[in-house]
Short mmCIF file of C-alpha atoms in Angstrom, two decimals:
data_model
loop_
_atom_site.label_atom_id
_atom_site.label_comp_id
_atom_site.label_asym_id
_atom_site.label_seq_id
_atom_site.Cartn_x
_atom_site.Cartn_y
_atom_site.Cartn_z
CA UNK A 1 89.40 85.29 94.24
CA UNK A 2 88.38 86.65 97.82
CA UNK A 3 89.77 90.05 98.84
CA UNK A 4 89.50 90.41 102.74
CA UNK A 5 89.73 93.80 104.35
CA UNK A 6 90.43 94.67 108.04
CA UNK A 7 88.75 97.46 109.57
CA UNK A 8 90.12 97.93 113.12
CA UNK A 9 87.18 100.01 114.28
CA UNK A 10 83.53 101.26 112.83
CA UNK A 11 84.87 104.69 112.58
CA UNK A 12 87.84 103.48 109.70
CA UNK A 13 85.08 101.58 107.54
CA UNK A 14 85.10 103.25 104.21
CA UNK A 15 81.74 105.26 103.41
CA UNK A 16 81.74 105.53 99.68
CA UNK A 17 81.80 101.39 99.01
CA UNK A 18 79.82 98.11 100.12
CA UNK A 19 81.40 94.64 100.10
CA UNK A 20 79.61 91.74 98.99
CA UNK A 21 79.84 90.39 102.70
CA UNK A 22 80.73 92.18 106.01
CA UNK A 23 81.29 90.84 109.53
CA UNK A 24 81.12 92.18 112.54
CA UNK A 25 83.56 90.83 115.45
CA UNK A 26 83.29 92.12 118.84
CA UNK A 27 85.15 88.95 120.70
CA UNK A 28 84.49 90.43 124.51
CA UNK A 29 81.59 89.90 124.25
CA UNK A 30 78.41 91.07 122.00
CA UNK A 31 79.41 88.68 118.95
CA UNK A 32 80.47 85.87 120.97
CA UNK A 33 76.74 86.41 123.12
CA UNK A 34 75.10 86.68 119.94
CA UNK A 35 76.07 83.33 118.34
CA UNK A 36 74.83 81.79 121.93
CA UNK A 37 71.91 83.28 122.04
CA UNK A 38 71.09 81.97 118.34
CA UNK A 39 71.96 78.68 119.16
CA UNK A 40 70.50 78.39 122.66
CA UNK A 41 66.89 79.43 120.13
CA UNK A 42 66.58 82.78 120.55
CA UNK A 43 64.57 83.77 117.68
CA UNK A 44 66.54 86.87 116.93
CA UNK A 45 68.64 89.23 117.91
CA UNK A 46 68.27 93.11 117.46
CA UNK A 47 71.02 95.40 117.60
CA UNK A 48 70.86 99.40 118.80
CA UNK A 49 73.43 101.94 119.72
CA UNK A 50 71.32 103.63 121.39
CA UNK A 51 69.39 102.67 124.55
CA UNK A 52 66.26 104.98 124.47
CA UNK A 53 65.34 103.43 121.07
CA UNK A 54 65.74 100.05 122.13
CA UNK A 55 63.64 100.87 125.00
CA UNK A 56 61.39 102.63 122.40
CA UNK A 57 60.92 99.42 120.05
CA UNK A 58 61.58 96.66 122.76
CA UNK A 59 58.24 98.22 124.99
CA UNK A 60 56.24 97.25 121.75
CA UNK A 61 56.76 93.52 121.91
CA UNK A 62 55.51 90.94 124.32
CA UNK A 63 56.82 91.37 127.25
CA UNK A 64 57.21 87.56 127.51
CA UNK A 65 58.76 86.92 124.20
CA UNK A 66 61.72 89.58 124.69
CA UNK A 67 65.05 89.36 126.66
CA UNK A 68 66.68 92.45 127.04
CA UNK A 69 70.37 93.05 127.28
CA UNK A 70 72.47 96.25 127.58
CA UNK A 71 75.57 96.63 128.77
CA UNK A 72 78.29 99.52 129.20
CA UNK A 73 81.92 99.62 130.02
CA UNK A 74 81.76 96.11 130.93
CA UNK A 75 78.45 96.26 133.59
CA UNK A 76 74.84 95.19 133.05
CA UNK A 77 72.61 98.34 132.27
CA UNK A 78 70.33 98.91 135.28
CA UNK A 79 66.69 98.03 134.34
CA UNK A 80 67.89 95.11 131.37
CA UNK A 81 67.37 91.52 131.91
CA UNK A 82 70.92 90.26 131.52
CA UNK A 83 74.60 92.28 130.74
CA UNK A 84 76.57 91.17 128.04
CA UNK A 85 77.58 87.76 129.32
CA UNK A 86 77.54 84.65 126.80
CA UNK A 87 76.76 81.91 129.47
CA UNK A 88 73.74 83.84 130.37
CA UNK A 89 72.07 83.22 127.35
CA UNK A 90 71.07 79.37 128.19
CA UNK A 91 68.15 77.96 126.06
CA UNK A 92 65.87 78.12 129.13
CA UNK A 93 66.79 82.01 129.48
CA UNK A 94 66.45 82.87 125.58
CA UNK A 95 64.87 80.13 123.60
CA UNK A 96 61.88 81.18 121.36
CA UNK A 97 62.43 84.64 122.39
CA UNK A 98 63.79 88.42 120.47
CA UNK A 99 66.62 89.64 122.16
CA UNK A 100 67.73 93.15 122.29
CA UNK A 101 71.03 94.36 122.70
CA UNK A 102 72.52 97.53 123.08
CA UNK A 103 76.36 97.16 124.24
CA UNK A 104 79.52 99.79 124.24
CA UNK A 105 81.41 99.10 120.89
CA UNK A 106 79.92 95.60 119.53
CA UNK A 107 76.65 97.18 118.34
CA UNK A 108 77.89 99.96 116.81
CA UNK A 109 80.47 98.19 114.38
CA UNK A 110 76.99 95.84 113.65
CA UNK A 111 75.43 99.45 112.95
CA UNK A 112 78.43 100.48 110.54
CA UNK A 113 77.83 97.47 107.85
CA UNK A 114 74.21 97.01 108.22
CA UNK A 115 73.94 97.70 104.29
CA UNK A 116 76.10 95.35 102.98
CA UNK A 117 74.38 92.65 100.81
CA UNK A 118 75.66 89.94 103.57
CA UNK A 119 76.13 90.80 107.14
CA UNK A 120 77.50 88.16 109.11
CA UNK A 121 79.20 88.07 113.21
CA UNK A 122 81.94 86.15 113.63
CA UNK A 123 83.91 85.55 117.58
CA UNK A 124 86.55 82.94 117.74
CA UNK A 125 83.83 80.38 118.95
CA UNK A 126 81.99 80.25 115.45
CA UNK A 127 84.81 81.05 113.87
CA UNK A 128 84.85 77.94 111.41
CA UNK A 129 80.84 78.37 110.63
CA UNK A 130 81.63 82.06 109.32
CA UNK A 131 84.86 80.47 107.51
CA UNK A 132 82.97 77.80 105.77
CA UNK A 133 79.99 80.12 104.67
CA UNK A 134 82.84 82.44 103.05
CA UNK A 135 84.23 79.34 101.07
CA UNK A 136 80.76 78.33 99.79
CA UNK A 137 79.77 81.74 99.06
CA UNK A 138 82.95 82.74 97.55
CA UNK A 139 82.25 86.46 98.23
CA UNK A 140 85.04 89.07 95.63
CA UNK A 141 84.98 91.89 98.86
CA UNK A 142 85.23 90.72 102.51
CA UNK A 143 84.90 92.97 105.23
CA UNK A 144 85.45 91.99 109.28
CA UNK A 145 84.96 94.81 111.04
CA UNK A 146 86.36 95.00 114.60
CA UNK A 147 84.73 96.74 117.25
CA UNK A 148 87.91 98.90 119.15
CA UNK A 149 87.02 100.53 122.16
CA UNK A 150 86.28 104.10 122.04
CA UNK A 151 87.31 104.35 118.74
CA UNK A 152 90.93 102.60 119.37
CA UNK A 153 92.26 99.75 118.22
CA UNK A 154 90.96 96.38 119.82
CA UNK A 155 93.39 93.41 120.15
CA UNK A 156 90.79 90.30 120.64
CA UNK A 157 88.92 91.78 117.64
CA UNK A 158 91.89 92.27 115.37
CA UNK A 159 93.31 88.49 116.36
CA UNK A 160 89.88 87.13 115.51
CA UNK A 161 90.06 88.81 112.06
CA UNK A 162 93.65 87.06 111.92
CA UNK A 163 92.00 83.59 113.02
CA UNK A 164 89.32 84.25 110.35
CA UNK A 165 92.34 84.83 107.53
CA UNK A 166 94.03 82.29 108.80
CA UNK A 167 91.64 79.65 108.16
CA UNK A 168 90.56 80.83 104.89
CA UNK A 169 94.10 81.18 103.50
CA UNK A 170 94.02 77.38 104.67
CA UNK A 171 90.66 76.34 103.11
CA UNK A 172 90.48 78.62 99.65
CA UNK A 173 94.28 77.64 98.95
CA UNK A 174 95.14 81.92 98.44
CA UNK A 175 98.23 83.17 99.45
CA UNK A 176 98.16 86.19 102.31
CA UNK A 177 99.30 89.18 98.97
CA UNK A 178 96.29 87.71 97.55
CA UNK A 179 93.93 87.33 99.97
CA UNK A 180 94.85 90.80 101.70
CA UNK A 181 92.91 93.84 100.91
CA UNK A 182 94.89 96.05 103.19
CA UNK A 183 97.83 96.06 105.32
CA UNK A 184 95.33 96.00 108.48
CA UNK A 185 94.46 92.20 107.50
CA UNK A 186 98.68 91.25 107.84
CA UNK A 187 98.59 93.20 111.05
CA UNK A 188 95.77 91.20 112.06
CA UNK A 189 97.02 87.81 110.28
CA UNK A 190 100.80 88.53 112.42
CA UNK A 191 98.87 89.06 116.01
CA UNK A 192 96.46 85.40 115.26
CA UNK A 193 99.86 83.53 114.06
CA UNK A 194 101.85 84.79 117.25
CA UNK A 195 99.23 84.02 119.64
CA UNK A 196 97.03 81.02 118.38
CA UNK A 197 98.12 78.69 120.84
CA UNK A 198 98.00 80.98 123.67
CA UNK A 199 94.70 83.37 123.12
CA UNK A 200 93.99 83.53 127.02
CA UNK A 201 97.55 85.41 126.95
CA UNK A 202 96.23 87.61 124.42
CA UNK A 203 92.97 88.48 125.83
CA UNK A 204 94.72 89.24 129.31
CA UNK A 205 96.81 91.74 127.94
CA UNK A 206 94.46 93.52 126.02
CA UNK A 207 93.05 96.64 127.47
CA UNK A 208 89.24 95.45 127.36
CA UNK A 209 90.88 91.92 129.11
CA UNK A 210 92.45 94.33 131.84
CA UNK A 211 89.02 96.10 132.22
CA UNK A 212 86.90 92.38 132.23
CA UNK A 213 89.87 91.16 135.07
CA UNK A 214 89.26 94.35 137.10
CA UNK A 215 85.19 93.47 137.05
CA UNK A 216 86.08 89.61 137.71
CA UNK A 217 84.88 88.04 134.37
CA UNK A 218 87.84 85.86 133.65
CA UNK A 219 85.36 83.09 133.50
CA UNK A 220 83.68 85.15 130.33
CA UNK A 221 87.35 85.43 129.20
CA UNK A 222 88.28 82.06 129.37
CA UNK A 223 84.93 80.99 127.37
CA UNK A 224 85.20 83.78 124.67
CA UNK A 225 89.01 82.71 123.46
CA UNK A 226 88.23 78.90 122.70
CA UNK A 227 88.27 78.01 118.94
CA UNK A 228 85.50 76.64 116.62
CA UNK A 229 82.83 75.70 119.79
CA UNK A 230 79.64 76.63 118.37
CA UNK A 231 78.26 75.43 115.01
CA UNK A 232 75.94 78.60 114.41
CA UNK A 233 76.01 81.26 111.69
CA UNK A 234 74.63 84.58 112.75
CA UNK A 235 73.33 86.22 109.84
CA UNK A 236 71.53 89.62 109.38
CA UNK A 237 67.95 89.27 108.14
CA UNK A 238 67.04 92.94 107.86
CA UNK A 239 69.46 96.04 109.12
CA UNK A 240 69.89 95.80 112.43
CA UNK A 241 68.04 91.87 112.93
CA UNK A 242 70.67 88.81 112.99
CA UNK A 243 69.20 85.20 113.16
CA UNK A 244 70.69 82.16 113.02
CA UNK A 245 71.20 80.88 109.28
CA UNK B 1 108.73 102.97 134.03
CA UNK B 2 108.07 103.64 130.95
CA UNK B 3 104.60 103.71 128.99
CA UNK B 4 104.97 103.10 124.94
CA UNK B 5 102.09 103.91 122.84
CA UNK B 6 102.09 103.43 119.17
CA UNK B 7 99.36 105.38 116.98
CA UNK B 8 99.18 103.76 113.67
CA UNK B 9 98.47 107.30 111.72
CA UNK B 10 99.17 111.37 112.61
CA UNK B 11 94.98 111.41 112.48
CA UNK B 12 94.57 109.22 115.68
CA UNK B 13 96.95 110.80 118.25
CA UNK B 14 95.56 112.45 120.77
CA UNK B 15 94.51 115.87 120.65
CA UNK B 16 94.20 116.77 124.75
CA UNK B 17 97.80 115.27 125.64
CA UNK B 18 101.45 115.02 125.13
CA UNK B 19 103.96 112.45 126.22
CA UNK B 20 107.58 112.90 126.99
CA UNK B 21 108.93 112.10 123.84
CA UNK B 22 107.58 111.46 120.77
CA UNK B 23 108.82 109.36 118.12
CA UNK B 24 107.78 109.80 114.00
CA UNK B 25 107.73 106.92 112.04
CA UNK B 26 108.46 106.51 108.25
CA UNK B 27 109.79 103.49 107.66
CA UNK B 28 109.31 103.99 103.56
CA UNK B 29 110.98 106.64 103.06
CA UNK B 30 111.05 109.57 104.63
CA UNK B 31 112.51 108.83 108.28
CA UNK B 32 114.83 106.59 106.96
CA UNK B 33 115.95 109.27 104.31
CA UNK B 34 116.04 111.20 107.57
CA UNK B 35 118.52 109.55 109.39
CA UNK B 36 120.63 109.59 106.16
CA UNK B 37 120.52 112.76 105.50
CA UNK B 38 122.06 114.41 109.13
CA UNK B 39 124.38 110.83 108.98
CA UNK B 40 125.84 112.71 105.71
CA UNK B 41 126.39 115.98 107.19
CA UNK B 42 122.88 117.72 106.47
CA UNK B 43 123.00 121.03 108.89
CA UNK B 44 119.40 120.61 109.48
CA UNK B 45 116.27 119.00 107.88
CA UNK B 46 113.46 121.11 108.21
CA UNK B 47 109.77 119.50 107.27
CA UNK B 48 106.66 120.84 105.72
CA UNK B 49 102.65 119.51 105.16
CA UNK B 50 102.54 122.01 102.45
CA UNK B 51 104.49 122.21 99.49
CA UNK B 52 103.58 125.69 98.82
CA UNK B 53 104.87 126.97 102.31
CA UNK B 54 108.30 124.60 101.96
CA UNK B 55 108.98 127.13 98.39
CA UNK B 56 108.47 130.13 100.70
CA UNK B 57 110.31 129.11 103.69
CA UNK B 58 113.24 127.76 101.06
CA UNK B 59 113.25 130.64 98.77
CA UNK B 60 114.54 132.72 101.38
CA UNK B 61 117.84 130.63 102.27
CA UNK B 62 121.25 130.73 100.36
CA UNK B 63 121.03 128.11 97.02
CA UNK B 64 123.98 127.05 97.75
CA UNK B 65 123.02 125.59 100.99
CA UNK B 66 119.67 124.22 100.61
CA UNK B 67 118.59 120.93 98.96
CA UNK B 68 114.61 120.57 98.49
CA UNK B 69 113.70 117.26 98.89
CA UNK B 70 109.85 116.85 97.21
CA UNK B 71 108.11 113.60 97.23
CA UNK B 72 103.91 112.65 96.44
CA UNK B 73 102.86 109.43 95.38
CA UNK B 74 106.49 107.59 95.55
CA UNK B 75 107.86 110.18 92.69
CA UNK B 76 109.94 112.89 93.25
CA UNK B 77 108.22 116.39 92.42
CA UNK B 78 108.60 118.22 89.52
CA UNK B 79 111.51 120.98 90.03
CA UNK B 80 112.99 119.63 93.07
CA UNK B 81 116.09 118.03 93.89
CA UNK B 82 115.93 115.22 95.25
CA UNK B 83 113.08 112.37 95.80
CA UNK B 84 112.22 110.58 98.99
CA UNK B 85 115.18 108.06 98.56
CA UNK B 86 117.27 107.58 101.00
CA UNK B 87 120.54 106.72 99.27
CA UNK B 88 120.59 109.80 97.14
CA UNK B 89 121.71 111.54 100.46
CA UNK B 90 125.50 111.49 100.19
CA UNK B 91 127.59 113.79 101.85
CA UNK B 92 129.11 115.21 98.23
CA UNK B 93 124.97 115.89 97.77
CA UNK B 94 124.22 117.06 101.37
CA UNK B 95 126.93 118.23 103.59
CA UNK B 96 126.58 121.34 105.37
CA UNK B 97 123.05 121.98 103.58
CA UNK B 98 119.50 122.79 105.19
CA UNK B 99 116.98 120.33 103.60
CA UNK B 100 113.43 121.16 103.27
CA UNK B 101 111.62 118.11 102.97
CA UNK B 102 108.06 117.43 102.24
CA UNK B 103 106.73 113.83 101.91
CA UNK B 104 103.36 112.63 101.03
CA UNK B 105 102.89 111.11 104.80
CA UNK B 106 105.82 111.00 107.05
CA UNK B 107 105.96 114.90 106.94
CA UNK B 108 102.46 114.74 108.73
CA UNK B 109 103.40 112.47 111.37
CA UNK B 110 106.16 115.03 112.37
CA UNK B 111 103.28 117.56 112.26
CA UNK B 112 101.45 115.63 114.22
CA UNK B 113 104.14 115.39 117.25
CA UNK B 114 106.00 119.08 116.97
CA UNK B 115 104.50 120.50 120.43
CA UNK B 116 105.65 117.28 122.17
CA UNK B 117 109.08 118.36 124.63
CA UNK B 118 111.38 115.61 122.90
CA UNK B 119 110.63 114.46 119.10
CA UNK B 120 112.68 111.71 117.30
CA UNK B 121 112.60 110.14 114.21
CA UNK B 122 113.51 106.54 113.73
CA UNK B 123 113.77 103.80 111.14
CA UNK B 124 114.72 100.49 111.08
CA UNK B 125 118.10 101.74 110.00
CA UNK B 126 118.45 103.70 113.56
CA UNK B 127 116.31 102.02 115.55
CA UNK B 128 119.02 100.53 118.36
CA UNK B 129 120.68 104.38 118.62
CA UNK B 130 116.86 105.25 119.49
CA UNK B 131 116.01 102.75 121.66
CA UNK B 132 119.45 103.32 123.55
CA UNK B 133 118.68 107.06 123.19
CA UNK B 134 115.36 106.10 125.56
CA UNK B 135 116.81 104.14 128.06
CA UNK B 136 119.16 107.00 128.93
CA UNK B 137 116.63 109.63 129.18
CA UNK B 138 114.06 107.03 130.90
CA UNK B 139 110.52 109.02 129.87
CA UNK B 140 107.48 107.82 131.17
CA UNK B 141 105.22 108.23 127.99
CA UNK B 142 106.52 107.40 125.00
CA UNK B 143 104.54 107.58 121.67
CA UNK B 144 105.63 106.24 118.60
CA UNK B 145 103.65 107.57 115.92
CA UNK B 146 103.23 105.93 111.94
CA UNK B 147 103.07 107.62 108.87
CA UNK B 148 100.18 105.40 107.54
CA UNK B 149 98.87 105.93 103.83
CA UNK B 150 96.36 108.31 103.60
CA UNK B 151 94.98 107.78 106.97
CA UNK B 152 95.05 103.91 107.15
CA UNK B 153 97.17 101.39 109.11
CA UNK B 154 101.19 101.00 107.42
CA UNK B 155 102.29 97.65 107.58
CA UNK B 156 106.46 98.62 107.70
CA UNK B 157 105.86 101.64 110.45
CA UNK B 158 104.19 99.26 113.07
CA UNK B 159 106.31 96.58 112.15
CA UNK B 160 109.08 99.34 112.80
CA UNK B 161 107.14 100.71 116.22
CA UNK B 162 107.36 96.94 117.06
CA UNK B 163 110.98 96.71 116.79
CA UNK B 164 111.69 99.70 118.92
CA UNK B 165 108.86 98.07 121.59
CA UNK B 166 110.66 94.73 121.06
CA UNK B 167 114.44 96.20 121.88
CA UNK B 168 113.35 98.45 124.53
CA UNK B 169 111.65 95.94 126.20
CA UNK B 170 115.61 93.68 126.29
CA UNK B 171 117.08 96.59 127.30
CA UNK B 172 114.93 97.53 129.98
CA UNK B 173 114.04 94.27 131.50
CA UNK B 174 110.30 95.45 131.72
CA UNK B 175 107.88 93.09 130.35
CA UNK B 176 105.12 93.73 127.45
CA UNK B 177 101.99 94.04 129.93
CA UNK B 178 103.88 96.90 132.05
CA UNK B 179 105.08 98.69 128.57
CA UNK B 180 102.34 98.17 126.59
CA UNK B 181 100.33 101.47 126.74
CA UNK B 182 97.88 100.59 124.28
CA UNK B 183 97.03 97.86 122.45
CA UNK B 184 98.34 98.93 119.60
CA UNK B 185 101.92 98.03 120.94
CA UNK B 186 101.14 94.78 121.17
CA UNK B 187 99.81 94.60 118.02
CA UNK B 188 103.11 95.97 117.05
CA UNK B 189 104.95 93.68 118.80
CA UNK B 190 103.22 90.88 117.10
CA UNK B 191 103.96 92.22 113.48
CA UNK B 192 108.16 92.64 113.95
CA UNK B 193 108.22 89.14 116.03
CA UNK B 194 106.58 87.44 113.25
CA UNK B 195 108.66 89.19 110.54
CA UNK B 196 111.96 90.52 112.36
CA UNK B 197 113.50 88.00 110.17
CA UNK B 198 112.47 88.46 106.83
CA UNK B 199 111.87 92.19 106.82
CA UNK B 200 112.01 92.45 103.58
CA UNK B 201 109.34 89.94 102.81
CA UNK B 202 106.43 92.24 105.31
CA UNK B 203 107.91 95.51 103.07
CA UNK B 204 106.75 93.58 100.01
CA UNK B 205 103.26 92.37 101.53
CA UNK B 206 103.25 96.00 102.61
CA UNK B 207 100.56 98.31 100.50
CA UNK B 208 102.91 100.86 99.99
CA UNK B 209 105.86 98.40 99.17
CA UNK B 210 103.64 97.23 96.37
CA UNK B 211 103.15 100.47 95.23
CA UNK B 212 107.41 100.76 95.23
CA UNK B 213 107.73 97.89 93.38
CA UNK B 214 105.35 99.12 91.07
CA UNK B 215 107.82 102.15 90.72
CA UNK B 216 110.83 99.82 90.28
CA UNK B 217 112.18 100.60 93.84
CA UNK B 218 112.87 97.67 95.04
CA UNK B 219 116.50 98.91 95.90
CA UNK B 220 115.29 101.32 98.07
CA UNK B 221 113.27 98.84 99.90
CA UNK B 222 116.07 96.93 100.56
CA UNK B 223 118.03 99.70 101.88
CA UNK B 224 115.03 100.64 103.91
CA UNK B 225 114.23 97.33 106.21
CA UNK B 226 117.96 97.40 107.27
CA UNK B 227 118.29 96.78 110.97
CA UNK B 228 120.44 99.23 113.35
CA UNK B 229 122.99 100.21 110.45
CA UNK B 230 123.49 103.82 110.94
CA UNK B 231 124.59 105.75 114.43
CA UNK B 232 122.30 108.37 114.50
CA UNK B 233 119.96 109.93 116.21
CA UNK B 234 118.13 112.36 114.44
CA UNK B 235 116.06 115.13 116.96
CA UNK B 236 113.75 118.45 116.59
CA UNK B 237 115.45 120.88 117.61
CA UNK B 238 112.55 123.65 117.23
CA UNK B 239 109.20 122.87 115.86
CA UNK B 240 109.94 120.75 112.41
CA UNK B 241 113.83 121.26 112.41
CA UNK B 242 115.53 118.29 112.53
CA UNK B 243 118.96 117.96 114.04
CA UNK B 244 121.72 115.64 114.58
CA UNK B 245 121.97 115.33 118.78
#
């Protein structure tokens, strides 16, 4: 029997305990960039807070084999290769190449679970992948780790850990007392079941959606809320280093 | 226009700013046993963190006229004289008496709030004579503040913070995008649409509601998720003091 607990931001994740699998969900954008940049063939993708180290380890690799990608508070770092846009990350742009990415909130919930046995990211467009890894797995301790803004609450994030219980409760046969490891994973469960059929709604009202319309990335928007897209499971490989399972 | 923000614990409101009115939440017990208590005649109910300083600030004021409400855990504490429950303020028990309360969590959220220029408590119980309370007095920041458990995420106060969201926004005519002042609020929102009609199912998914069925309370609960049942609005009058307006 699965437990699944909701962590709204990196800051709430408990210290003192690992789960047997944790995933990271930062829906707009760095999760839902990561699983295209693993399926468009980038070989991996490396995660930093901060952006003097990835400077630091990025200037040590080929400087034809790397694609570099920073973004904060919604703009494209001066001096990276691409911001945090998913539809940048074509297999012409990425494929065969180490990507790394340093973005406001999404890397640091990464950084908060990077010693968990299992370290998976999840957006709502690989969504099923993650759920159908979980069922063969069969993990006791979930975690899904949202990455809030600032420290706050994120909306997207906490409806993609609903969509995520959602579909397990449908595929493992638990019921949501069972299944929930905390109250946050009801909240989260509540938000997904009111606005599954309407997640562009969602997104536009959350506060990171109000920021994205002010910078005119409603396309980004519009591609981050669809459901199931991508067939690609981004999986850590050492702390910090995802690649496609 | 007015702004609502809803902070799911005391530990995440801010520290640099106050709103117009603030609003403690405490769904299980101790804002419902709130409203009860000043409903039954209760001259004041004044609340304390700190056991220790509630026996000082008590031990000074006629026996006859005090009632020491004590509650850690769900249980009532050892020499006081009432628990956290709700029903067990009558008028026979607590007419004309100053209560010193102390809960394990809703006593913090009032800590949290105390410097704010109006502070409220509401329930589910009083929830409409709160709401109509705020759309006489029209502030422009609003916060509505849980109890949580320990520092995490309550299922029944944001459930509750989404029922005062959900009837402000009828009575107002504003929509959830102009109220909204965080997401939080809509994740509120979310929680009482998907359970304003089975209230008492979301108490018992609730953490702590497992924790008062575990203490055989299961009557209180069911007092608790009550909707707009009692006419009054309790209000600080000076830092912690609790009034009847």
């Amino acid at each position: 029997m699965t437990k699944l607990f909701v962590y709204h931001t990196p800051e709430s994740v408990p210290q003192s305990s690992l789960p047997d699998c944790a995933i990271a969900v930062d829906v707009l954008r760095a999760t839902t960039t990561i699983a295209n940049a693993l399926l468009s063939g980038a070989e991996a993708v490396q995660a930093f807070s901060d952006l003097d180290e990835l400077m630091e380890v990025s200037n040590q690799w080929d400087s034809e084999k790397r694609i570099r990608i920073g973004e904060r508070g919604g703009k494209k770092v001066d001096g990276f290769d691409l911001g945090n846009s998913p539809k940048s990350c074509t297999p012409e742009r990425v494929g065969g190449k180490r990507i790394f990415m340093s973005t406001t909130n999404g890397t640091r919930a990464l950084e908060s679970i990077k010693h968990a046995p299992i370290v998976l990211t999840a957006a709502f467009t690989n969504r099923a992948r993650v759920v159908e890894h979980l069922i063969e797995i069969k993990p006791e301790i979930i975690w899904v780790v949202g990455s809030g803004w600032e420290g706050a609450f994120s909306l997207e994030d906490t409806t993609c850990a609903g969509a995520i219980a959602a579909l397990l409760l449908e595929k493992s046969g638990q019921d949501l007392l069972s299944l929930a490891g905390n109250d946050e994973t009801i909240g989260a469960f509540a938000l997904y079941k009111l606005y599954r059929d309407n997640l562009l709604q969602m997104a536009k009202l959350a506060s990171h959606g109000q920021r994205m319309l002010g910078l005119n990335l409603l396309p980004d928007m519009e591609y981050c809320i669809q459901q199931d897209i991508l067939d690609v499971l981004p999986i850590q490989r050492e702390p910090g280093v995802l690649v496609k399972a």
